[in-house]
Coordinates of C-alpha atoms (C1' of nucleotides) in Angstrom, one line a residue:
Chain A
X1 CA 54.5 32.0 -34.1
X2 CA 50.8 32.5 -34.4
X3 CA 49.2 31.5 -31.1
X4 CA 45.7 30.6 -32.1
X5 CA 43.0 32.1 -30.0
X6 CA 41.7 29.6 -27.6
X7 CA 38.6 31.3 -26.4
X8 CA 35.8 29.9 -28.5
X9 CA 33.9 32.3 -30.7
X10 CA 30.8 31.5 -32.6
X11 CA 32.8 32.2 -35.8
X12 CA 32.1 34.6 -38.6
X13 CA 28.5 33.8 -38.7
X14 CA 27.8 35.5 -35.4
X15 CA 30.8 37.9 -35.3
X16 CA 29.5 41.4 -34.7
X17 CA 32.4 42.9 -36.5
X18 CA 31.4 41.2 -39.7
X19 CA 28.3 43.3 -40.0
X20 CA 30.2 46.5 -39.9
X21 CA 32.7 45.5 -42.6
X22 CA 32.6 44.6 -46.2
X23 CA 31.9 41.0 -45.1
X24 CA 28.3 41.9 -44.5
X25 CA 27.9 41.4 -48.3
X26 CA 28.5 37.6 -48.0
X27 CA 25.7 35.1 -48.2
X28 CA 25.5 32.2 -45.8
X29 CA 27.5 29.8 -47.9
X30 CA 30.3 32.3 -48.3
X31 CA 30.3 33.0 -44.6
X32 CA 31.0 29.3 -44.0
X33 CA 34.0 29.5 -46.4
X34 CA 35.3 32.6 -44.7
X35 CA 34.9 31.0 -41.3
X36 CA 36.8 27.9 -42.3
X37 CA 39.7 29.6 -43.9
X38 CA 40.3 32.6 -41.6
X39 CA 42.9 32.4 -38.9
X40 CA 42.0 34.0 -35.6
X41 CA 44.7 35.1 -33.3
X42 CA 45.4 37.2 -30.2
X43 CA 47.9 40.0 -30.5
X44 CA 49.7 41.9 -27.7
X45 CA 50.8 45.5 -27.8
X46 CA 54.1 45.9 -29.5
X47 CA 53.4 43.2 -32.1
X48 CA 52.5 44.0 -35.6
X49 CA 50.0 42.6 -38.1
X50 CA 52.3 43.4 -40.9
X51 CA 55.3 45.7 -41.6
X52 CA 55.7 48.4 -44.2
X53 CA 57.2 46.8 -47.2
X54 CA 55.8 43.3 -46.6
X55 CA 53.9 41.7 -49.4
X56 CA 50.1 42.3 -49.1
X57 CA 49.1 38.6 -49.1
X58 CA 45.8 38.8 -47.4
X59 CA 43.9 41.0 -45.1
X60 CA 42.9 41.4 -41.5
X61 CA 39.6 41.8 -39.8
X62 CA 39.9 43.4 -36.4
X63 CA 37.5 41.8 -33.9
X64 CA 38.6 43.8 -30.9
X65 CA 41.4 45.9 -29.7
X66 CA 43.2 48.9 -31.3
X67 CA 45.6 49.0 -34.2
X68 CA 47.7 51.9 -35.4
X69 CA 48.8 52.4 -39.0
X70 CA 52.3 53.9 -38.9
X71 CA 54.3 55.2 -41.8
X72 CA 58.1 55.7 -41.6
X73 CA 59.9 57.6 -44.4
X74 CA 63.4 57.1 -45.7
X75 CA 64.7 59.6 -43.1
X76 CA 63.2 57.7 -40.2
X77 CA 60.4 60.2 -39.6
X78 CA 57.4 58.4 -38.3
X79 CA 53.7 59.3 -38.4
X80 CA 50.6 57.5 -37.1
X81 CA 48.4 57.8 -40.1
X82 CA 45.3 56.6 -38.3
X83 CA 43.8 54.2 -35.8
X84 CA 41.6 51.2 -36.5
X85 CA 39.1 50.0 -33.9
X86 CA 37.1 46.8 -33.8
X87 CA 35.2 46.2 -36.9
X88 CA 37.9 47.4 -39.3
X89 CA 39.3 45.7 -42.3
X90 CA 43.0 46.3 -42.3
X91 CA 45.5 45.9 -45.1
X92 CA 43.0 45.7 -47.9
X93 CA 44.8 48.3 -50.0
X94 CA 48.0 46.4 -50.5
X95 CA 46.0 43.3 -51.2
X96 CA 43.7 44.9 -53.8
X97 CA 46.5 46.7 -55.6
X98 CA 48.7 43.6 -55.4
X99 CA 51.5 45.7 -53.9
X100 CA 53.5 45.8 -50.7
X101 CA 52.1 47.4 -47.5
X102 CA 52.6 51.1 -47.4
X103 CA 52.6 51.2 -43.6
X104 CA 53.1 49.1 -40.5
X105 CA 50.0 47.9 -38.6
X106 CA 51.1 48.0 -35.0
X107 CA 49.1 46.6 -32.1
X108 CA 48.3 49.4 -29.6
X109 CA 46.1 47.5 -27.2
X110 CA 45.5 43.8 -26.8
X111 CA 43.6 42.8 -29.9
X112 CA 41.9 39.9 -31.6
X113 CA 42.2 39.8 -35.4
X114 CA 41.4 37.3 -38.1
X115 CA 43.7 36.9 -41.1
X116 CA 42.1 36.1 -44.4
X117 CA 44.4 35.0 -47.0
X118 CA 44.7 36.0 -50.6
X119 CA 43.1 33.0 -52.2
X120 CA 40.0 33.1 -50.0
X121 CA 39.5 36.8 -50.7
X122 CA 39.9 36.2 -54.4
X123 CA 37.3 33.4 -54.4
X124 CA 34.8 35.5 -52.5
X125 CA 35.4 38.6 -54.7
X126 CA 34.9 36.5 -57.9
X127 CA 31.6 35.1 -56.7
X128 CA 30.2 38.2 -55.2
X129 CA 30.2 41.6 -57.0
X130 CA 28.6 43.2 -54.0
X131 CA 31.8 42.6 -52.0
X132 CA 33.7 44.6 -54.5
X133 CA 31.3 47.4 -54.1
X134 CA 31.8 47.3 -50.4
X135 CA 35.5 47.6 -50.8
X136 CA 35.0 50.6 -53.1
X137 CA 32.8 52.2 -50.5
X138 CA 35.4 51.6 -47.9
X139 CA 38.2 53.1 -50.0
X140 CA 36.1 56.2 -50.7
X141 CA 35.4 56.6 -47.0
X142 CA 39.0 56.3 -46.1
X143 CA 39.8 58.8 -48.9
X144 CA 37.4 61.4 -47.5
X145 CA 38.8 60.9 -44.1
X146 CA 42.4 61.2 -45.0
X147 CA 41.8 64.2 -47.3
X148 CA 40.0 65.9 -44.4
X149 CA 43.0 65.3 -42.1
X150 CA 45.3 66.5 -44.8
X151 CA 43.5 69.7 -45.2
X152 CA 43.4 70.1 -41.4
X153 CA 47.1 69.5 -41.2
X154 CA 47.7 72.4 -43.7
X155 CA 45.4 74.9 -42.2
X156 CA 45.0 74.3 -38.5
X157 CA 47.4 74.7 -35.5
X158 CA 48.6 71.8 -33.3
X159 CA 46.2 72.9 -30.7
X160 CA 43.2 72.7 -33.0
X161 CA 44.3 69.3 -34.3
X162 CA 45.0 68.0 -30.8
X163 CA 41.5 69.1 -29.6
X164 CA 40.1 67.6 -32.7
X165 CA 41.4 64.1 -32.0
X166 CA 40.2 64.4 -28.4
X167 CA 36.8 65.3 -29.7
X168 CA 36.9 62.3 -32.0
X169 CA 38.0 60.0 -29.2
X170 CA 35.2 61.4 -27.0
X171 CA 32.7 60.6 -29.7
X172 CA 33.8 56.9 -29.7
X173 CA 34.8 56.3 -26.2
X174 CA 33.4 59.2 -24.1
X175 CA 31.7 58.6 -20.8
X176 CA 30.0 60.7 -18.1
X177 CA 31.6 60.6 -14.7
X178 CA 29.6 60.4 -11.4
X179 CA 28.9 64.2 -11.6
X180 CA 27.7 63.8 -15.1
X181 CA 30.5 65.7 -16.8
X182 CA 32.1 64.3 -19.9
X183 CA 35.1 62.1 -19.5
X184 CA 37.4 60.1 -21.6
X185 CA 40.1 57.5 -21.0
X186 CA 42.7 57.8 -23.8
X187 CA 43.2 54.5 -25.6
X188 CA 46.8 55.4 -26.5
X189 CA 49.8 56.9 -24.8
X190 CA 50.7 60.6 -25.1
X191 CA 53.7 59.8 -27.4
X192 CA 51.3 58.1 -29.8
X193 CA 49.0 61.1 -29.6
X194 CA 51.9 63.2 -30.7
X195 CA 52.7 60.9 -33.6
X196 CA 49.1 61.1 -34.6
X197 CA 49.2 64.9 -35.1
X198 CA 52.8 65.2 -36.2
X199 CA 54.0 66.8 -33.0
X200 CA 56.8 66.1 -30.6
X201 CA 56.0 64.7 -27.2
X202 CA 57.3 67.8 -25.5
X203 CA 55.0 69.9 -27.5
X204 CA 52.0 67.8 -26.6
X205 CA 53.0 68.1 -22.9
X206 CA 53.1 71.9 -23.1
X207 CA 50.0 72.0 -25.2
X208 CA 48.0 70.1 -22.6
X209 CA 49.4 72.4 -19.9
X210 CA 48.1 75.5 -21.7
X211 CA 44.7 74.0 -22.6
X212 CA 44.3 73.1 -18.9
X213 CA 45.3 76.7 -17.9
X214 CA 42.6 77.9 -20.3
X215 CA 40.1 75.8 -18.3
X216 CA 38.9 73.6 -21.2
X217 CA 39.8 70.3 -19.5
X218 CA 41.9 68.5 -17.0
X219 CA 44.3 65.7 -17.8
X220 CA 45.3 63.1 -15.2
X221 CA 47.5 60.5 -16.8
X222 CA 45.2 58.9 -19.5
X223 CA 42.1 60.3 -17.9
X224 CA 40.6 63.5 -19.4
X225 CA 37.9 65.5 -17.7
X226 CA 36.2 68.0 -20.0
X227 CA 35.2 71.2 -18.3
X228 CA 34.1 73.2 -21.3
X229 CA 33.2 70.9 -24.2
X230 CA 31.8 73.7 -26.3
X231 CA 35.1 75.5 -26.1
X232 CA 36.9 72.3 -27.0
X233 CA 34.8 71.8 -30.1
X234 CA 35.1 75.5 -31.0
X235 CA 38.9 75.4 -30.7
X236 CA 38.9 72.1 -32.6
X237 CA 37.4 74.0 -35.5
X238 CA 34.2 71.9 -35.5
X239 CA 30.9 73.6 -36.2
X240 CA 28.8 73.3 -33.1
Chain B
X1 CA 25.4 78.7 -69.7
X2 CA 27.3 75.8 -71.2
X3 CA 29.0 76.8 -74.4
X4 CA 29.4 73.6 -76.3
X5 CA 32.8 73.0 -77.7
X6 CA 32.7 73.7 -81.4
X7 CA 36.0 72.2 -82.4
X8 CA 35.1 68.8 -83.8
X9 CA 36.6 65.9 -81.9
X10 CA 36.4 62.3 -83.0
X11 CA 34.4 61.6 -79.9
X12 CA 35.1 59.2 -77.1
X13 CA 36.1 56.4 -79.5
X14 CA 39.3 58.1 -80.4
X15 CA 39.8 60.3 -77.3
X16 CA 43.2 59.7 -75.9
X17 CA 42.1 60.6 -72.5
X18 CA 39.7 57.7 -72.5
X19 CA 42.4 55.1 -72.4
X20 CA 44.1 56.6 -69.3
X21 CA 40.8 56.6 -67.3
X22 CA 38.3 54.0 -66.1
X23 CA 36.5 54.4 -69.5
X24 CA 39.1 52.1 -71.0
X25 CA 37.0 49.3 -69.5
X26 CA 34.1 50.0 -71.9
X27 CA 33.3 47.9 -74.9
X28 CA 32.5 49.5 -78.3
X29 CA 28.8 49.6 -77.8
X30 CA 29.3 51.3 -74.4
X31 CA 31.6 53.8 -75.9
X32 CA 28.9 54.8 -78.3
X33 CA 26.5 55.3 -75.5
X34 CA 29.1 57.4 -73.6
X35 CA 29.8 59.4 -76.7
X36 CA 26.2 60.2 -77.3
X37 CA 25.3 61.3 -73.8
X38 CA 28.4 63.1 -72.7
X39 CA 28.5 66.9 -72.9
X40 CA 31.8 68.4 -74.0
X41 CA 32.6 72.0 -73.2
X42 CA 35.4 74.5 -73.0
X43 CA 36.2 76.1 -69.7
X44 CA 38.2 79.3 -69.0
X45 CA 40.3 79.9 -65.9
X46 CA 38.2 81.2 -63.1
X47 CA 35.3 79.0 -63.9
X48 CA 34.4 75.9 -61.9
X49 CA 33.3 72.4 -62.9
X50 CA 31.4 72.2 -59.6
X51 CA 31.4 73.8 -56.2
X52 CA 31.9 72.4 -52.8
X53 CA 28.4 71.5 -51.5
X54 CA 26.9 70.9 -54.9
X55 CA 25.2 67.7 -55.5
X56 CA 27.4 65.1 -57.2
X57 CA 25.1 64.4 -60.1
X58 CA 27.6 63.1 -62.6
X59 CA 31.3 63.2 -63.3
X60 CA 33.8 65.0 -65.5
X61 CA 36.4 63.7 -67.8
X62 CA 39.2 66.1 -68.4
X63 CA 40.4 66.1 -72.0
X64 CA 42.9 68.9 -71.7
X65 CA 43.8 71.7 -69.4
X66 CA 44.4 71.9 -65.7
X67 CA 41.9 71.7 -62.8
X68 CA 42.5 72.3 -59.1
X69 CA 40.5 70.7 -56.3
X70 CA 40.1 73.3 -53.6
X71 CA 38.7 72.8 -50.2
X72 CA 37.5 75.6 -48.0
X73 CA 36.7 75.0 -44.4
X74 CA 34.1 76.8 -42.2
X75 CA 36.7 79.4 -41.2
X76 CA 37.4 80.3 -44.8
X77 CA 40.8 78.6 -44.8
X78 CA 41.5 77.3 -48.3
X79 CA 43.7 74.5 -49.5
X80 CA 44.5 73.2 -53.0
X81 CA 44.2 69.5 -52.3
X82 CA 45.6 68.5 -55.7
X83 CA 45.7 69.2 -59.4
X84 CA 44.1 67.2 -62.2
X85 CA 45.7 67.1 -65.6
X86 CA 44.3 65.8 -68.9
X87 CA 43.1 62.2 -68.6
X88 CA 41.6 62.6 -65.1
X89 CA 38.2 61.6 -64.0
X90 CA 36.9 64.3 -61.7
X91 CA 34.1 64.3 -59.1
X92 CA 33.7 60.5 -59.1
X93 CA 33.7 60.3 -55.3
X94 CA 30.6 62.5 -54.7
X95 CA 28.9 60.6 -57.5
X96 CA 29.7 57.1 -56.2
X97 CA 28.9 57.9 -52.6
X98 CA 25.8 59.8 -53.6
X99 CA 26.8 62.8 -51.7
X100 CA 27.7 66.4 -52.2
X101 CA 31.0 67.5 -53.6
X102 CA 33.6 67.8 -50.8
X103 CA 35.6 70.4 -52.8
X104 CA 35.5 72.9 -55.6
X105 CA 36.9 72.0 -59.0
X106 CA 38.4 75.2 -60.3
X107 CA 39.7 75.7 -63.8
X108 CA 43.4 76.8 -63.6
X109 CA 44.2 76.9 -67.3
X110 CA 41.9 76.7 -70.4
X111 CA 40.4 73.3 -70.3
X112 CA 38.1 71.0 -72.3
X113 CA 36.1 68.6 -70.2
X114 CA 33.2 66.3 -70.8
X115 CA 30.3 65.9 -68.3
X116 CA 28.8 62.5 -68.0
X117 CA 25.6 62.5 -66.1
X118 CA 24.4 60.2 -63.4
X119 CA 22.0 58.0 -65.4
X120 CA 24.7 57.3 -68.0
X121 CA 27.2 56.3 -65.4
X122 CA 24.8 54.1 -63.7
X123 CA 23.8 52.3 -66.9
X124 CA 27.5 51.7 -67.7
X125 CA 28.3 50.5 -64.2
X126 CA 25.4 48.1 -64.1
X127 CA 26.4 46.4 -67.4
X128 CA 30.2 46.4 -66.9
X129 CA 31.6 45.1 -63.6
X130 CA 35.1 45.9 -64.9
X131 CA 34.2 49.6 -64.8
X132 CA 33.5 49.3 -61.1
X133 CA 36.9 47.7 -60.6
X134 CA 38.6 50.6 -62.4
X135 CA 36.9 53.0 -60.1
X136 CA 38.1 51.0 -57.2
X137 CA 41.7 51.1 -58.5
X138 CA 41.3 54.8 -59.0
X139 CA 40.1 55.4 -55.5
X140 CA 43.0 53.3 -54.1
X141 CA 45.5 55.2 -56.1
X142 CA 44.1 58.6 -54.9
X143 CA 44.2 57.2 -51.3
X144 CA 47.9 56.3 -51.5
X145 CA 48.6 59.7 -53.0
X146 CA 46.8 61.7 -50.4
X147 CA 48.1 59.6 -47.6
X148 CA 51.6 60.2 -48.8
X149 CA 51.0 64.0 -48.9
X150 CA 49.5 63.8 -45.5
X151 CA 52.5 62.1 -44.1
X152 CA 54.8 64.7 -45.8
X153 CA 52.8 67.5 -44.4
X154 CA 53.3 66.2 -40.9
X155 CA 57.0 65.5 -41.1
X156 CA 58.6 67.7 -43.7
X157 CA 59.4 71.4 -43.8
X158 CA 57.8 73.9 -46.3
X159 CA 61.1 73.9 -48.2
X160 CA 61.0 70.2 -48.7
X161 CA 57.4 70.1 -49.7
X162 CA 57.9 73.0 -52.1
X163 CA 60.9 71.3 -53.8
X164 CA 58.8 68.2 -53.9
X165 CA 56.0 69.8 -55.9
X166 CA 58.6 71.3 -58.2
X167 CA 60.1 67.8 -58.7
X168 CA 56.7 66.4 -59.5
X169 CA 56.0 69.2 -61.9
X170 CA 59.3 68.6 -63.5
X171 CA 58.5 65.0 -64.0
X172 CA 55.3 65.9 -65.8
X173 CA 56.2 69.0 -67.7
X174 CA 60.0 69.3 -67.5
X175 CA 62.1 70.4 -70.5
X176 CA 65.7 70.9 -71.4
X177 CA 66.7 74.4 -72.5
X178 CA 69.1 75.1 -75.3
X179 CA 72.1 74.4 -73.0
X180 CA 70.6 71.1 -72.0
X181 CA 69.9 72.0 -68.4
X182 CA 66.5 71.1 -66.9
X183 CA 63.8 73.7 -67.1
X184 CA 60.2 74.0 -66.1
X185 CA 57.4 76.4 -66.9
X186 CA 55.1 76.4 -63.9
X187 CA 51.5 75.6 -64.8
X188 CA 50.1 77.6 -61.9
X189 CA 50.7 81.0 -60.3
X190 CA 52.8 81.3 -57.2
X191 CA 49.8 82.0 -55.0
X192 CA 48.3 78.6 -56.1
X193 CA 51.7 77.0 -55.4
X194 CA 51.3 78.4 -51.9
X195 CA 47.8 77.0 -51.4
X196 CA 49.1 73.6 -52.6
X197 CA 51.6 73.3 -49.8
X198 CA 49.6 75.2 -47.1
X199 CA 51.9 78.2 -47.1
X200 CA 51.3 82.0 -47.4
X201 CA 52.4 83.7 -50.6
X202 CA 55.0 85.8 -48.7
X203 CA 56.6 82.6 -47.4
X204 CA 56.8 81.1 -50.8
X205 CA 58.4 84.3 -52.1
X206 CA 61.1 84.2 -49.4
X207 CA 61.5 80.4 -49.8
X208 CA 62.3 80.8 -53.4
X209 CA 64.8 83.6 -52.6
X210 CA 66.7 81.3 -50.2
X211 CA 66.6 78.3 -52.5
X212 CA 68.1 80.6 -55.2
X213 CA 70.7 81.8 -52.9
X214 CA 71.6 78.2 -52.1
X215 CA 72.2 77.8 -55.8
X216 CA 69.7 75.1 -56.4
X217 CA 67.7 76.9 -59.1
X218 CA 66.7 80.2 -60.6
X219 CA 63.2 81.4 -60.9
X220 CA 62.1 84.0 -63.5
X221 CA 58.4 84.6 -63.3
X222 CA 56.9 81.2 -64.1
X223 CA 60.2 79.9 -65.6
X224 CA 62.3 77.7 -63.4
X225 CA 65.9 76.8 -64.3
X226 CA 67.4 74.0 -62.3
X227 CA 71.1 74.3 -61.5
X228 CA 71.5 71.4 -59.2
X229 CA 68.7 68.8 -59.6
X230 CA 70.4 66.3 -57.3
X231 CA 70.3 68.8 -54.5
X232 CA 66.7 69.6 -55.3
X233 CA 65.7 66.0 -55.1
X234 CA 67.7 65.5 -51.9
X235 CA 66.1 68.5 -50.2
X236 CA 62.7 67.3 -51.4
X237 CA 63.4 64.2 -49.4
X238 CA 63.2 61.9 -52.4
X239 CA 65.5 58.9 -52.6
X240 CA 67.9 59.6 -55.5
Chain C
dC1 C1' 69.5 47.3 -7.5
dG2 C1' 70.5 49.6 -12.2
dT3 C1' 68.4 50.3 -16.5
dC4 C1' 64.6 51.7 -19.7
dT5 C1' 60.7 53.9 -21.3
dG6 C1' 57.3 57.6 -20.9
dG7 C1' 56.6 62.0 -19.5
dT8 C1' 57.5 66.8 -17.8
dT9 C1' 60.0 71.2 -17.6
dG10 C1' 63.4 74.8 -18.8
dA11 C1' 66.2 77.5 -22.1
dT12 C1' 66.9 78.6 -26.5
dC13 C1' 66.3 78.7 -31.6
dT14 C1' 63.9 79.0 -36.0
dA15 C1' 60.5 78.4 -39.6
dG16 C1' 56.9 80.4 -41.0
dA17 C1' 52.9 83.7 -40.0
dT18 C1' 51.3 88.3 -39.7
dC19 C1' 50.9 93.1 -40.8
dA20 C1' 52.1 96.7 -43.6
dA21 C1' 54.0 99.0 -47.5
dC22 C1' 54.9 99.1 -52.3
dA23 C1' 55.7 97.8 -57.3
dG24 C1' 54.2 96.2 -61.8
dG25 C1' 50.8 94.8 -65.1
dA26 C1' 46.1 94.2 -66.8
dG27 C1' 41.8 95.8 -67.4
dT28 C1' 38.2 99.4 -67.4
dG29 C1' 36.1 103.5 -68.0
dG30 C1' 36.3 108.3 -68.8
Chain D
dC1 C1' 45.3 109.0 -73.9
dC2 C1' 45.3 109.1 -68.7
dA3 C1' 43.5 107.9 -64.3
dC4 C1' 41.7 104.2 -61.8
dT5 C1' 41.4 100.0 -59.5
dC6 C1' 42.3 95.1 -59.0
dC7 C1' 45.4 91.5 -58.6
dT8 C1' 49.8 89.2 -58.0
dG9 C1' 54.0 89.4 -56.2
dT10 C1' 58.0 91.2 -53.4
dT11 C1' 60.2 93.1 -49.3
dG12 C1' 60.8 94.6 -44.4
dA13 C1' 59.8 94.4 -39.4
dT14 C1' 58.0 91.8 -36.0
dC15 C1' 55.8 88.0 -33.6
dT16 C1' 54.9 83.2 -32.2
dA17 C1' 54.1 78.2 -32.4
dG18 C1' 56.6 74.6 -32.2
dA19 C1' 61.2 72.2 -32.5
dT20 C1' 65.5 71.2 -30.3
dC21 C1' 68.6 70.0 -26.7
dA22 C1' 69.3 68.9 -22.1
dA23 C1' 68.1 67.7 -17.5
dC24 C1' 65.2 65.3 -14.6
dC25 C1' 61.5 62.3 -12.5
dA26 C1' 58.5 58.2 -11.8
dG27 C1' 57.2 53.8 -12.6
dA28 C1' 58.2 49.1 -14.6
dC29 C1' 61.1 45.4 -14.8
dG30 C1' 65.0 42.5 -15.4

DNA sequence: CGTCTGGTTGATCTAGATCAACAGGAGTGG
DNA sequence: CCACTCCTGTTGATCTAGATCAACCAGACG
């Protein structure tokens, strides 16, 4: 049962997420409509926004937290396709193509998301061509992203791909510790890291061991301390 | 130098490819405009429509032939991302995002394609919101496709992926031989097959050998005779 | 307490890469 | 015509990244 989010937000009008999503295209009047019809809710890890195969009857706007899109094939093999951070619109593809969801959106850390239902989206799309363009942009961006990952998966080793996701995480969440060296707190567990690069947990474990031995970094539970960021980026196959 | 295609076609108005692409959204007047400004040309294998890094200054409409989209990374590793058959619009992403091409469109078999330049596309898009929607549909379709391939690449073996592309080819180009058993003439060379699934040519060679030994099919140069299609589909990881 | 989930380690197995040699066209140039 | 090279494909020998299976540990949690 949807527990509505009690903490009072200023609504869509002042939601910082709105400006990073397609909803930036809305005019004031439309923002009011969006605000009235959206349903805001808190989600705990383990819950899902929707399940693979569900009807795409609306979309989600992630205000805070972390969502993973997981695909499971007929043989039960599971992959984490990608992660969505705050300011992502989730589930737009199934909605726009009028089809079922291709994957399951699972909540990886405590999240707040708004659900915007089919009829509202349709109304907004009809009255605002700019909104359609924004969705097109979004789709094209996702396409580039996935295509890039696809190419990586075909050409690069696990090690490269692993270091690549670390590099990406660092870009988004990286910190400097007291000594000024780059640090990162992983937002997901190692098992999920494995699912993200198509590896087994045991392999990730061993991988980390060898990367540590090579002196690139040190892992302590979810804390990563980078010792040689240049080497990390080089091994990740990123141009420095 | 563009050699213009001498063989007279009835133009876009009667082009069968038009009806399978976003250009189906055009009204008669717009078809005339498209027809006048497009540049039709014949391409031989080995040529390219555009190269990775080129500016996306228009898009291509493939009337006949076969084009491969290849991505090469900074280390020289090369992947065939996917193939485009007649009735595909090619290079739309770079055009729509106003960016450089992410991959090289290489001609794999003799092809006829029309080039439609930036200004024409813009004019059409401005006057026809439906056209934008069609591009959105196209992008979403590509996204699903690539995401599926991505998931496959992470979970399935080479053998599965190889049999999967064979199955897909069979769907598009399959025939029955005189004895009524399913047959296929590969549209690409084995090396390109390898690039398509991220394998080395030697591996594909051995792969075929083992699949033959298992009695699933027989390969003779580019001719494939399927002996046990059910087993092929099963091994390809497709629900039968 | 026991039980469960996430993570690590060891031993072993295997798919696929790598390196090297070679064979059959298809040009190309004399 | 032959000699030449280039290109695709095949095969063999070997190597290795990563999977698999099994045991084990630590913390969370009823």
